[in-house]
């Protein structure tokens, strides 16, 4: 499956820019799954099945699996998405970054072992640390550019001597010299709409993964307005906790609550899009 | 075990600045291990046992284990080092970097699951992405500053508007505001001795992990001269491939060849140190 083609098809066919992040916090799993040895897989599988027609991608966060020896459940989850929901791309959120020989191994981990369609990568170590991912032609390489967390400003927002911001330099390289295979995308947080607009202006119609809506408080209308392409696409707006844990406090069926939250979020996004 | 105390003790008691990197490439394992289901563990264990009295730390690189589903062998390896070679700190080379809630999981993975004494962390996402590691008081947090690969210059070496280099800004934060628990260290490549000297001048006697000697071609004399502290310590000079695969081409006992390579490298380092 070619990541860019799948993503563009998913946007249009499902009429959605919503990406659901799968960050299964073992301390927050619903009581109905208590005691199951495969609770992480079962939780995520049910969320996936309840929301797959509403999303343009799923984004499992690898640390939530590896911290508790649940690699096999991550493999099973991605296998389930591919088997049951073909055409929905899977982004492995791993934020890897290492020298070429090691990056080869991380690329193998993401694309061969876990069968992800795209992976997030940290650009701090520069071009040769990113090339091993870029070499997998059909796979997406989503580089951190301007992240949604408070510390994202510590370095990414610094002014360089030539007047460019560091995150803009990343955007320029990712959309230029590094993008020979057309498989680059960028992470730009919803919490900084001005910078999202700046990145959009720099990178043409390159897809942008935008975390920070939902629990992190990013503004949907401002993000869509700043980041969409002229045809009303171009974005993967990620929500994790606000969807996964929608049933917290109210009880009831967690998957149904997740579906309602996903429907609401998709509608809120679509209300702001160019028609 | 407190990482900083162990490291300082290991430097002095073993009279060595050598760190052996454990990057077990399955395509390069010695023929004697062919067919063993635990070949990765056995290879690294024999390297560890042959070199433990010559090193100040071991540094397993997690991607070489996770790309081939060998998490259990990494756990066994670190368990073996702690049991058989107490006092030799283990640095998990993982170069993680993510928002706080996810960074908590990565810290758990490194320190609780794998029982590492220190972990490498990518600073691109800023302070709140690093704090979850720093909060583990006895553990070491080794931040990427100026890496040894060619692309290390793409961003790390950029001039900021105030005249500072980006890597120097990282060094200043890591040795200042971020170091309240005294558990920060930095990665600075052997391939850039002038910048190593600059970092040393900025960070006092903070330990520096220096990859790039051996297979990557960094100069030992220049690195020691630029990076050592006044008392001839302060550095973990890492060699991985030149030691692990010392028997390639010549055949024979791979562990004995690794020991000879480690002895030679330690001697070459010690010949350059302040007495």
Short mmCIF file of N, CA, C and O in Angstrom, two decimals, chain B residues 63-140:
data_model
loop_
_atom_site.label_atom_id
_atom_site.label_comp_id
_atom_site.label_asym_id
_atom_site.label_seq_id
_atom_site.Cartn_x
_atom_site.Cartn_y
_atom_site.Cartn_z
N UNK B 63 17.53 -0.44 18.59
CA UNK B 63 16.97 -0.79 17.27
C UNK B 63 17.48 -2.13 16.77
O UNK B 63 16.77 -2.83 16.05
N UNK B 64 18.72 -2.50 17.14
CA UNK B 64 19.26 -3.77 16.68
C UNK B 64 18.55 -4.96 17.32
O UNK B 64 18.67 -6.09 16.85
N UNK B 65 17.86 -4.70 18.40
CA UNK B 65 17.09 -5.76 19.06
C UNK B 65 15.62 -5.72 18.61
O UNK B 65 15.04 -6.74 18.28
N UNK B 66 15.04 -4.52 18.57
CA UNK B 66 13.60 -4.45 18.29
C UNK B 66 13.28 -4.71 16.83
O UNK B 66 12.18 -5.14 16.52
N UNK B 67 14.23 -4.46 15.91
CA UNK B 67 13.93 -4.70 14.50
C UNK B 67 13.70 -6.19 14.24
O UNK B 67 13.05 -6.55 13.28
N UNK B 68 14.24 -7.04 15.11
CA UNK B 68 14.09 -8.48 14.87
C UNK B 68 13.45 -9.18 16.07
O UNK B 68 13.77 -10.34 16.35
N UNK B 69 12.54 -8.50 16.75
CA UNK B 69 11.74 -9.10 17.82
C UNK B 69 12.60 -9.70 18.95
O UNK B 69 12.22 -10.72 19.51
N UNK B 70 13.72 -9.06 19.25
CA UNK B 70 14.62 -9.63 20.27
C UNK B 70 14.61 -8.81 21.55
O UNK B 70 15.62 -8.70 22.24
N UNK B 71 13.45 -8.26 21.90
CA UNK B 71 13.35 -7.51 23.16
C UNK B 71 13.75 -8.37 24.36
O UNK B 71 14.39 -7.89 25.30
N UNK B 72 13.36 -9.63 24.35
CA UNK B 72 13.69 -10.50 25.48
C UNK B 72 15.20 -10.69 25.60
O UNK B 72 15.74 -10.79 26.70
N UNK B 73 15.89 -10.69 24.45
CA UNK B 73 17.35 -10.85 24.50
C UNK B 73 18.02 -9.57 25.02
O UNK B 73 19.06 -9.64 25.67
N UNK B 74 17.43 -8.42 24.75
CA UNK B 74 17.96 -7.17 25.31
C UNK B 74 17.75 -7.14 26.83
O UNK B 74 18.66 -6.77 27.58
N UNK B 75 16.58 -7.56 27.28
CA UNK B 75 16.36 -7.65 28.73
C UNK B 75 17.37 -8.59 29.38
O UNK B 75 17.94 -8.29 30.43
N UNK B 76 17.58 -9.74 28.75
CA UNK B 76 18.50 -10.73 29.32
C UNK B 76 19.93 -10.19 29.34
O UNK B 76 20.69 -10.40 30.30
N UNK B 77 20.29 -9.45 28.30
CA UNK B 77 21.64 -8.90 28.21
C UNK B 77 21.90 -7.89 29.32
O UNK B 77 22.94 -7.94 30.00
N UNK B 78 20.97 -6.96 29.51
CA UNK B 78 21.18 -5.95 30.55
C UNK B 78 21.14 -6.62 31.93
O UNK B 78 21.94 -6.29 32.81
N UNK B 79 20.27 -7.58 32.09
CA UNK B 79 20.25 -8.35 33.34
C UNK B 79 21.59 -9.03 33.60
O UNK B 79 22.11 -9.05 34.72
N UNK B 80 22.16 -9.58 32.56
CA UNK B 80 23.46 -10.25 32.66
C UNK B 80 24.55 -9.26 33.07
O UNK B 80 25.39 -9.56 33.95
N UNK B 81 24.56 -8.08 32.45
CA UNK B 81 25.59 -7.08 32.80
C UNK B 81 25.47 -6.70 34.27
O UNK B 81 26.46 -6.66 35.00
N UNK B 82 24.25 -6.43 34.72
CA UNK B 82 24.07 -6.03 36.12
C UNK B 82 24.49 -7.16 37.07
O UNK B 82 25.07 -6.92 38.12
N UNK B 83 24.16 -8.40 36.71
CA UNK B 83 24.44 -9.53 37.62
C UNK B 83 25.92 -9.87 37.64
O UNK B 83 26.50 -10.13 38.72
N UNK B 84 26.54 -9.89 36.49
CA UNK B 84 27.91 -10.39 36.41
C UNK B 84 28.95 -9.28 36.49
O UNK B 84 30.11 -9.55 36.83
N UNK B 85 28.57 -8.07 36.17
CA UNK B 85 29.54 -6.98 36.15
C UNK B 85 28.97 -5.77 36.89
O UNK B 85 28.84 -4.68 36.31
N UNK B 86 28.64 -5.96 38.14
CA UNK B 86 28.02 -4.85 38.88
C UNK B 86 28.99 -3.66 38.93
O UNK B 86 30.19 -3.84 39.02
N UNK B 87 28.42 -2.49 38.80
CA UNK B 87 29.27 -1.30 38.79
C UNK B 87 29.53 -0.79 37.39
O UNK B 87 29.96 0.35 37.23
N UNK B 88 29.28 -1.60 36.36
CA UNK B 88 29.42 -1.09 34.99
C UNK B 88 28.07 -0.57 34.53
O UNK B 88 27.12 -1.34 34.37
N UNK B 89 27.93 0.73 34.35
CA UNK B 89 26.62 1.26 33.97
C UNK B 89 26.23 0.90 32.53
O UNK B 89 27.09 0.74 31.67
N UNK B 90 24.93 0.78 32.33
CA UNK B 90 24.39 0.44 31.02
C UNK B 90 23.60 1.64 30.48
O UNK B 90 22.66 2.12 31.12
N UNK B 91 24.01 2.11 29.31
CA UNK B 91 23.32 3.21 28.62
C UNK B 91 22.46 2.61 27.52
O UNK B 91 22.98 1.97 26.62
N UNK B 92 21.17 2.81 27.60
CA UNK B 92 20.30 2.35 26.52
C UNK B 92 20.28 3.43 25.44
O UNK B 92 19.80 4.55 25.69
N UNK B 93 20.83 3.10 24.28
CA UNK B 93 20.87 4.09 23.20
C UNK B 93 19.56 3.99 22.43
O UNK B 93 19.35 3.07 21.63
N UNK B 94 18.65 4.94 22.70
CA UNK B 94 17.30 4.87 22.13
C UNK B 94 16.93 6.19 21.46
O UNK B 94 16.04 6.23 20.63
N UNK B 95 17.60 7.28 21.85
CA UNK B 95 17.38 8.60 21.24
C UNK B 95 15.90 8.95 21.17
O UNK B 95 15.40 9.41 20.14
N UNK B 96 15.21 8.75 22.25
CA UNK B 96 13.79 9.05 22.30
C UNK B 96 13.54 10.54 22.34
O UNK B 96 14.42 11.33 22.72
N UNK B 97 12.29 10.94 22.04
CA UNK B 97 11.92 12.34 22.11
C UNK B 97 10.45 12.46 21.80
O UNK B 97 10.04 12.21 20.67
N UNK B 98 9.64 12.82 22.80
CA UNK B 98 8.20 12.92 22.58
C UNK B 98 7.58 13.78 23.68
O UNK B 98 8.24 14.12 24.66
N UNK B 99 6.29 14.12 23.52
CA UNK B 99 5.60 14.94 24.51
C UNK B 99 5.57 14.22 25.86
O UNK B 99 5.75 13.01 25.93
N UNK B 100 5.32 14.98 26.92
CA UNK B 100 5.46 14.48 28.28
C UNK B 100 4.76 13.17 28.58
O UNK B 100 5.36 12.25 29.17
N UNK B 101 3.47 13.04 28.17
CA UNK B 101 2.74 11.83 28.52
C UNK B 101 3.37 10.60 27.87
O UNK B 101 3.44 9.53 28.47
N UNK B 102 3.87 10.75 26.65
CA UNK B 102 4.53 9.64 25.96
C UNK B 102 5.94 9.44 26.48
O UNK B 102 6.41 8.30 26.62
N UNK B 103 6.62 10.55 26.80
CA UNK B 103 7.98 10.44 27.33
C UNK B 103 7.98 9.67 28.65
O UNK B 103 8.93 8.93 28.95
N UNK B 104 6.91 9.80 29.43
CA UNK B 104 6.79 9.00 30.64
C UNK B 104 6.89 7.51 30.32
O UNK B 104 7.50 6.74 31.06
N UNK B 105 6.24 7.11 29.23
CA UNK B 105 6.25 5.70 28.85
C UNK B 105 7.63 5.26 28.38
O UNK B 105 8.09 4.16 28.66
N UNK B 106 8.28 6.14 27.61
CA UNK B 106 9.63 5.80 27.14
C UNK B 106 10.60 5.69 28.33
O UNK B 106 11.50 4.85 28.32
N UNK B 107 10.42 6.57 29.32
CA UNK B 107 11.29 6.50 30.50
C UNK B 107 11.06 5.19 31.25
O UNK B 107 12.01 4.54 31.71
N UNK B 108 9.80 4.81 31.34
CA UNK B 108 9.46 3.52 31.96
C UNK B 108 10.09 2.37 31.19
O UNK B 108 10.60 1.41 31.77
N UNK B 109 10.00 2.45 29.86
CA UNK B 109 10.59 1.39 29.03
C UNK B 109 12.08 1.25 29.32
O UNK B 109 12.58 0.16 29.57
N UNK B 110 12.79 2.38 29.33
CA UNK B 110 14.24 2.34 29.50
C UNK B 110 14.65 1.94 30.91
O UNK B 110 15.51 1.09 31.11
N UNK B 111 14.01 2.58 31.90
CA UNK B 111 14.51 2.45 33.27
C UNK B 111 13.84 1.31 34.05
O UNK B 111 14.46 0.70 34.91
N UNK B 112 12.55 1.07 33.79
CA UNK B 112 11.84 0.02 34.55
C UNK B 112 11.89 -1.30 33.79
O UNK B 112 12.36 -2.31 34.30
N UNK B 113 11.46 -1.29 32.54
CA UNK B 113 11.47 -2.55 31.80
C UNK B 113 12.89 -3.06 31.56
O UNK B 113 13.22 -4.19 31.87
N UNK B 114 13.74 -2.21 30.98
CA UNK B 114 15.07 -2.68 30.58
C UNK B 114 16.12 -2.47 31.67
O UNK B 114 17.24 -2.94 31.53
N UNK B 115 15.79 -1.75 32.73
CA UNK B 115 16.72 -1.56 33.84
C UNK B 115 18.02 -0.88 33.39
O UNK B 115 19.10 -1.16 33.94
N UNK B 116 17.90 0.01 32.42
CA UNK B 116 19.08 0.77 32.01
C UNK B 116 19.42 1.80 33.09
O UNK B 116 18.55 2.24 33.85
N UNK B 117 20.68 2.19 33.14
CA UNK B 117 21.12 3.22 34.10
C UNK B 117 21.06 4.61 33.49
O UNK B 117 21.04 5.61 34.22
N UNK B 118 21.04 4.66 32.17
CA UNK B 118 20.96 5.95 31.47
C UNK B 118 20.32 5.69 30.11
O UNK B 118 20.31 4.56 29.62
N UNK B 119 19.80 6.76 29.51
CA UNK B 119 19.20 6.63 28.18
C UNK B 119 19.58 7.85 27.36
O UNK B 119 19.75 8.96 27.91
N UNK B 120 19.74 7.67 26.06
CA UNK B 120 19.97 8.82 25.18
C UNK B 120 18.62 9.40 24.76
O UNK B 120 17.66 8.67 24.51
N UNK B 121 18.57 10.74 24.70
CA UNK B 121 17.31 11.45 24.42
C UNK B 121 17.58 12.56 23.41
O UNK B 121 18.61 13.23 23.45
N UNK B 122 16.64 12.73 22.48
CA UNK B 122 16.71 13.77 21.46
C UNK B 122 16.04 15.05 21.98
O UNK B 122 14.89 15.00 22.41
N UNK B 123 16.74 16.19 21.97
CA UNK B 123 16.19 17.39 22.61
C UNK B 123 15.27 18.24 21.74
O UNK B 123 14.76 19.26 22.22
N UNK B 124 15.04 17.84 20.48
CA UNK B 124 14.36 18.74 19.53
C UNK B 124 13.00 19.22 20.03
O UNK B 124 12.56 20.32 19.69
N UNK B 125 12.30 18.42 20.83
CA UNK B 125 10.97 18.81 21.31
C UNK B 125 11.01 19.62 22.61
O UNK B 125 9.96 20.00 23.13
N UNK B 126 12.19 19.90 23.15
CA UNK B 126 12.31 20.84 24.24
C UNK B 126 12.08 20.27 25.64
O UNK B 126 11.92 19.08 25.85
N UNK B 127 12.04 21.20 26.58
CA UNK B 127 12.15 20.86 27.99
C UNK B 127 11.12 19.85 28.48
O UNK B 127 11.47 18.89 29.17
N UNK B 128 9.83 20.05 28.18
CA UNK B 128 8.84 19.13 28.75
C UNK B 128 8.94 17.73 28.15
O UNK B 128 8.40 16.78 28.71
N UNK B 129 9.65 17.60 27.03
CA UNK B 129 9.86 16.27 26.46
C UNK B 129 11.02 15.55 27.14
O UNK B 129 11.18 14.34 26.99
N UNK B 130 11.83 16.30 27.88
CA UNK B 130 13.01 15.73 28.53
C UNK B 130 12.75 15.50 30.02
O UNK B 130 13.31 14.59 30.64
N UNK B 131 11.88 16.32 30.60
CA UNK B 131 11.66 16.25 32.04
C UNK B 131 11.26 14.88 32.59
O UNK B 131 11.70 14.51 33.68
N UNK B 132 10.43 14.10 31.89
CA UNK B 132 10.07 12.80 32.46
C UNK B 132 11.28 11.89 32.70
O UNK B 132 11.24 11.06 33.62
N UNK B 133 12.33 12.04 31.92
CA UNK B 133 13.54 11.26 32.15
C UNK B 133 14.33 11.86 33.32
O UNK B 133 14.82 11.16 34.18
N UNK B 134 14.44 13.18 33.32
CA UNK B 134 15.21 13.87 34.36
C UNK B 134 14.65 13.57 35.75
O UNK B 134 15.37 13.57 36.74
N UNK B 135 13.33 13.31 35.81
CA UNK B 135 12.68 13.08 37.09
C UNK B 135 13.12 11.77 37.75
O UNK B 135 12.92 11.57 38.94
N UNK B 136 13.72 10.87 36.98
CA UNK B 136 14.28 9.64 37.56
C UNK B 136 15.66 9.99 38.10
O UNK B 136 16.67 9.85 37.41
N UNK B 137 15.72 10.38 39.37
CA UNK B 137 16.91 11.08 39.85
C UNK B 137 18.24 10.33 39.71
O UNK B 137 19.24 10.94 39.41
N UNK B 138 18.26 9.06 39.95
CA UNK B 138 19.55 8.35 39.88
C UNK B 138 19.94 7.94 38.47
O UNK B 138 21.02 7.40 38.26
N UNK B 139 19.06 8.19 37.51
CA UNK B 139 19.31 7.74 36.15
C UNK B 139 19.96 8.84 35.32
O UNK B 139 19.70 10.03 35.54
N UNK B 140 20.76 8.47 34.35
CA UNK B 140 21.40 9.44 33.48
C UNK B 140 20.55 9.75 32.26
O UNK B 140 19.89 8.87 31.71
#
